[in-house]
Amino acid sequence: MPARLKNYICFALFCGLLLAEGCKKNSSSSTQSVVATLKASAPFPMGSAVTSNGILSNYYYQGVLLTEYNSMTADYEMKFDITEPQQDVFNYAPGDALVNFAAQHHFRMHGHNFIWHQALPPWVLTFQGDTSAWESLFKTHIETEAIHYKGKVASWDVVNEAIRDDNGQLRNRDATPGDGSGSIWRQHLGPDYIARAFVYAHEADPNALLFYNDYGQEWGGVKLDSMISLVTGLKKRGIPISGIGMQMHIDINADTTGIASALKRLAATGLLVHVSELDISVNPGADPNIVFTSALQVKQAALYQFIAETYRASVPAAQRYGITTWEFSDADSWIPVFFNRKDWPLPFDAAYKKKPAYYGLLRGLTN
């Protein structure tokens, strides 16, 4: 056999072996299961609070969001101080960025929020007027924003955190002068302002689902009792309330019995139940020398798993509005900034990599 032909045959056999091995690898990979994601695993929407800056300028942020979630809550873009910085002058650009992204990528969009005692612009805090003028200000803001987002925002936190922590009463004057715990709305509009907020929102967008949103349900006691009394009272009166948001800003020492009890009691109202702002702090004591050890990571992961499992077990399928984390990466959490401390409260780390907390949440959605 000529050397040239021999070399060609050897080369052909070599190529054939490479092709066969490639086909073998492709066949093997095609039979492997698809990597699980939160949104694919959950029998209800999985959401996150989202910022316009994140979706517009952070490739890693956008990548995780698109891969893992199918519901978005406006982080700050739809709050009063952003949307109406001056009376009757509305700024929708930041919120529109979120809404457009949600529509483009088929996310459910949850609005947050119309009425809160915080995040108010200076003109509201210094507003001078009688009860009628305050009512007009209040109604105009809700209706104008709701109409702007009609058909684009599926649901709203209509009123946020209206109940005091200590005695379960509606916020009115500051609990301690100057501490910011009071509500300008209760002071000027009376205790039934909450019902009217829901009515105004419904009149402006009859198809939007409307929520009362608050924290501390897992504490039980007077605050949980008051929240349930508030929402069931609105429901009995025919006020158009659709659900209740259970924020769930908790830490790794949270009472799991309290969480389970609260979810069952909220479900018993017959309203939709939204775990609306979930994060789990690991440094509630603000230890400046804390290290995010394996033990802390495992404990955090177990609590994420417990919450997902308990939500599924305690809330009937028809009432599950979903689980939403308040952001998803430690890089974007409000906790380290607000409390000026080290913390790692979310399912993804500051480099947008999955943490044990992510896998705990995933197990809770599937076990």
Short mmCIF file of N, CA and C in Angstrom, two decimals, residues 216-221 224-225 228 246 248 255-269 273 306 310-311 313-315:
data_model
loop_
_atom_site.label_atom_id
_atom_site.label_comp_id
_atom_site.label_asym_id
_atom_site.label_seq_id
_atom_site.Cartn_x
_atom_site.Cartn_y
_atom_site.Cartn_z
N GLY A 216 -44.34 41.31 60.14
CA GLY A 216 -44.54 40.93 61.53
C GLY A 216 -45.65 39.92 61.78
N GLN A 217 -46.27 39.38 60.74
CA GLN A 217 -47.30 38.37 60.98
C GLN A 217 -46.76 37.18 61.74
N GLU A 218 -45.49 36.84 61.47
CA GLU A 218 -44.88 35.66 62.12
C GLU A 218 -44.69 35.86 63.62
N TRP A 219 -44.81 37.10 64.12
CA TRP A 219 -44.71 37.35 65.55
C TRP A 219 -45.95 36.85 66.29
N GLY A 220 -47.07 36.72 65.56
CA GLY A 220 -48.32 36.39 66.22
C GLY A 220 -48.81 37.56 67.05
N GLY A 221 -49.59 37.27 68.06
CA GLY A 221 -50.02 38.29 69.00
C GLY A 221 -50.88 39.37 68.39
N LEU A 224 -50.63 40.41 64.42
CA LEU A 224 -51.30 39.48 63.51
C LEU A 224 -52.81 39.56 63.67
N ASP A 225 -53.29 39.62 64.90
CA ASP A 225 -54.73 39.74 65.14
C ASP A 225 -55.30 40.98 64.45
N ILE A 228 -55.44 40.63 60.58
CA ILE A 228 -56.54 39.76 60.15
C ILE A 228 -57.87 40.47 60.35
N MET A 246 -47.52 39.10 53.14
CA MET A 246 -46.75 38.76 54.33
C MET A 246 -45.28 38.99 53.99
N MET A 248 -42.24 39.04 55.49
CA MET A 248 -41.28 38.02 55.91
C MET A 248 -39.83 38.49 55.83
N ASP A 255 -39.00 32.20 64.69
CA ASP A 255 -39.82 31.13 65.26
C ASP A 255 -40.60 30.44 64.14
N THR A 256 -40.23 29.22 63.82
CA THR A 256 -40.90 28.52 62.73
C THR A 256 -42.35 28.21 63.07
N THR A 257 -42.64 28.01 64.34
CA THR A 257 -44.03 27.78 64.75
C THR A 257 -44.88 29.00 64.44
N GLY A 258 -44.33 30.18 64.68
CA GLY A 258 -45.05 31.41 64.39
C GLY A 258 -45.30 31.60 62.91
N ILE A 259 -44.31 31.24 62.09
CA ILE A 259 -44.47 31.34 60.63
C ILE A 259 -45.59 30.43 60.15
N ALA A 260 -45.57 29.18 60.61
CA ALA A 260 -46.59 28.21 60.19
C ALA A 260 -47.97 28.64 60.63
N SER A 261 -48.09 29.12 61.87
CA SER A 261 -49.38 29.55 62.39
C SER A 261 -49.91 30.74 61.61
N ALA A 262 -49.04 31.70 61.31
CA ALA A 262 -49.47 32.90 60.58
C ALA A 262 -49.96 32.55 59.19
N LEU A 263 -49.25 31.68 58.49
CA LEU A 263 -49.68 31.30 57.15
C LEU A 263 -51.04 30.62 57.17
N LYS A 264 -51.28 29.77 58.14
CA LYS A 264 -52.58 29.10 58.25
C LYS A 264 -53.70 30.11 58.54
N ARG A 265 -53.42 31.05 59.43
CA ARG A 265 -54.45 32.03 59.77
C ARG A 265 -54.73 33.00 58.62
N LEU A 266 -53.69 33.37 57.89
CA LEU A 266 -53.90 34.23 56.73
C LEU A 266 -54.69 33.50 55.66
N ALA A 267 -54.38 32.24 55.45
CA ALA A 267 -55.12 31.45 54.46
C ALA A 267 -56.59 31.31 54.84
N ALA A 268 -56.86 31.26 56.14
CA ALA A 268 -58.24 31.10 56.61
C ALA A 268 -59.11 32.30 56.30
N THR A 269 -58.51 33.44 55.93
CA THR A 269 -59.30 34.61 55.54
C THR A 269 -59.97 34.41 54.18
N VAL A 273 -52.71 34.95 49.44
CA VAL A 273 -51.59 35.14 50.37
C VAL A 273 -50.30 35.23 49.56
N PHE A 306 -37.91 25.55 54.76
CA PHE A 306 -39.09 25.45 55.62
C PHE A 306 -40.19 26.41 55.16
N THR A 310 -43.76 25.12 53.95
CA THR A 310 -44.90 25.47 54.79
C THR A 310 -45.91 26.30 54.02
N TYR A 311 -45.45 27.17 53.15
CA TYR A 311 -46.35 27.93 52.30
C TYR A 311 -47.18 26.98 51.44
N ALA A 313 -47.85 23.85 52.04
CA ALA A 313 -48.70 23.00 52.87
C ALA A 313 -49.85 23.76 53.51
N SER A 314 -49.66 25.04 53.79
CA SER A 314 -50.63 25.80 54.58
C SER A 314 -51.60 26.62 53.77
N VAL A 315 -51.22 27.00 52.57
CA VAL A 315 -52.05 27.88 51.75
C VAL A 315 -52.63 27.08 50.59
#
